[in-house]
């Protein structure tokens, strides 16, 4: 997203201007969740085909070196 905003800012040099961006956090989160689901679902199928145990979990960063 940062790259897109940067490119929109640079476009001013070419005579193209955009309004201020509006971010719909809920929609962005839904999109991210759908991508994660697709990627992990594919890994689950691939591991099943190869008789590998697939473990799924969730974590959050406590700090730069620690997960919770």
PDB file of C-alpha atoms in Angstrom:
ATOM      1  CA  UNK A   1       0.000   0.000   0.000  1.00  0.00           C
ATOM      2  CA  UNK A   2       2.882   2.353   0.785  1.00  0.00           C
ATOM      3  CA  UNK A   3       4.261   1.883  -2.726  1.00  0.00           C
ATOM      4  CA  UNK A   4       0.896   2.749  -4.246  1.00  0.00           C
ATOM      5  CA  UNK A   5       0.676   5.942  -2.182  1.00  0.00           C
ATOM      6  CA  UNK A   6       4.239   6.869  -3.130  1.00  0.00           C
ATOM      7  CA  UNK A   7       3.524   6.335  -6.843  1.00  0.00           C
ATOM      8  CA  UNK A   8       0.354   8.437  -6.610  1.00  0.00           C
ATOM      9  CA  UNK A   9       2.425  11.224  -5.047  1.00  0.00           C
ATOM     10  CA  UNK A  10       5.064  10.967  -7.803  1.00  0.00           C
ATOM     11  CA  UNK A  11       2.357  11.132 -10.476  1.00  0.00           C
ATOM     12  CA  UNK A  12       1.983  14.839  -9.658  1.00  0.00           C
ATOM     13  CA  UNK A  13       5.231  15.321 -11.601  1.00  0.00           C
ATOM     14  CA  UNK A  14       3.473  13.982 -14.707  1.00  0.00           C
ATOM     15  CA  UNK A  15       0.399  16.151 -14.289  1.00  0.00           C
ATOM     16  CA  UNK A  16      -1.796  13.513 -12.638  1.00  0.00           C
ATOM     17  CA  UNK A  17      -3.241  14.275  -9.215  1.00  0.00           C
ATOM     18  CA  UNK A  18      -5.372  12.133  -6.939  1.00  0.00           C
ATOM     19  CA  UNK A  19      -7.428  13.096  -3.904  1.00  0.00           C
ATOM     20  CA  UNK A  20      -6.460  12.151  -0.378  1.00  0.00           C
ATOM     21  CA  UNK A  21      -6.620   8.372   0.102  1.00  0.00           C
ATOM     22  CA  UNK A  22      -9.381   6.872   2.215  1.00  0.00           C
ATOM     23  CA  UNK A  23      -8.621   3.545   3.856  1.00  0.00           C
ATOM     24  CA  UNK A  24     -11.478   1.220   4.811  1.00  0.00           C
ATOM     25  CA  UNK A  25      -9.741  -0.846   7.504  1.00  0.00           C
ATOM     26  CA  UNK A  26     -12.503  -3.451   7.700  1.00  0.00           C
ATOM     27  CA  UNK A  27     -12.398  -4.066   3.948  1.00  0.00           C
ATOM     28  CA  UNK A  28      -8.586  -4.160   4.019  1.00  0.00           C
ATOM     29  CA  UNK A  29      -8.646  -6.706   6.853  1.00  0.00           C
ATOM     30  CA  UNK A  30     -11.197  -8.854   5.000  1.00  0.00           C
ATOM     31  CA  UNK A  31      -8.999  -8.826   1.890  1.00  0.00           C
ATOM     32  CA  UNK A  32      -5.930  -9.799   3.942  1.00  0.00           C
ATOM     33  CA  UNK A  33      -7.830 -12.610   5.663  1.00  0.00           C
ATOM     34  CA  UNK A  34      -8.987 -13.988   2.293  1.00  0.00           C
ATOM     35  CA  UNK A  35      -5.402 -14.036   0.991  1.00  0.00           C
ATOM     36  CA  UNK A  36      -4.114 -15.768   4.140  1.00  0.00           C
ATOM     37  CA  UNK A  37      -6.944 -18.317   3.909  1.00  0.00           C
ATOM     38  CA  UNK A  38      -6.105 -19.097   0.278  1.00  0.00           C
ATOM     39  CA  UNK A  39      -2.413 -19.489   1.020  1.00  0.00           C
ATOM     40  CA  UNK A  40      -2.828 -21.638   4.114  1.00  0.00           C
ATOM     41  CA  UNK A  41      -5.579 -23.707   2.475  1.00  0.00           C
ATOM     42  CA  UNK A  42      -3.232 -24.507  -0.391  1.00  0.00           C
ATOM     43  CA  UNK A  43      -0.513 -25.542   2.051  1.00  0.00           C
ATOM     44  CA  UNK A  44      -2.986 -27.757   3.898  1.00  0.00           C
ATOM     45  CA  UNK A  45      -3.931 -29.592   0.698  1.00  0.00           C
ATOM     46  CA  UNK A  46      -0.316 -29.920  -0.398  1.00  0.00           C
ATOM     47  CA  UNK A  47       0.761 -31.310   2.977  1.00  0.00           C
ATOM     48  CA  UNK A  48      -2.156 -33.773   2.966  1.00  0.00           C
ATOM     49  CA  UNK A  49      -1.143 -35.063  -0.474  1.00  0.00           C
ATOM     50  CA  UNK A  50       2.402 -35.626   0.777  1.00  0.00           C
ATOM     51  CA  UNK A  51       1.412 -37.164   4.129  1.00  0.00           C
ATOM     52  CA  UNK A  52       2.874 -34.281   6.122  1.00  0.00           C
ATOM     53  CA  UNK A  53       1.284 -33.153   9.382  1.00  0.00           C
ATOM     54  CA  UNK A  54       0.018 -29.604   8.956  1.00  0.00           C
ATOM     55  CA  UNK A  55      -0.170 -27.523  12.144  1.00  0.00           C
ATOM     56  CA  UNK A  56      -2.032 -24.221  12.106  1.00  0.00           C
ATOM     57  CA  UNK A  57      -1.898 -21.602  14.841  1.00  0.00           C
ATOM     58  CA  UNK A  58      -1.955 -17.914  15.667  1.00  0.00           C
ATOM     59  CA  UNK A  59       0.656 -15.684  17.230  1.00  0.00           C
ATOM     60  CA  UNK A  60       1.206 -12.028  18.042  1.00  0.00           C
ATOM     61  CA  UNK A  61       4.398 -10.083  18.568  1.00  0.00           C
ATOM     62  CA  UNK A  62       5.041  -9.041  22.161  1.00  0.00           C
ATOM     63  CA  UNK A  63       8.194  -7.210  21.101  1.00  0.00           C
ATOM     64  CA  UNK A  64      10.851  -7.480  18.367  1.00  0.00           C
ATOM     65  CA  UNK A  65      12.040 -10.916  19.559  1.00  0.00           C
ATOM     66  CA  UNK A  66       9.088 -12.511  21.358  1.00  0.00           C
ATOM     67  CA  UNK A  67       5.830 -14.078  20.142  1.00  0.00           C
ATOM     68  CA  UNK A  68       2.744 -14.706  22.258  1.00  0.00           C
TER      69      UNK A  68
END
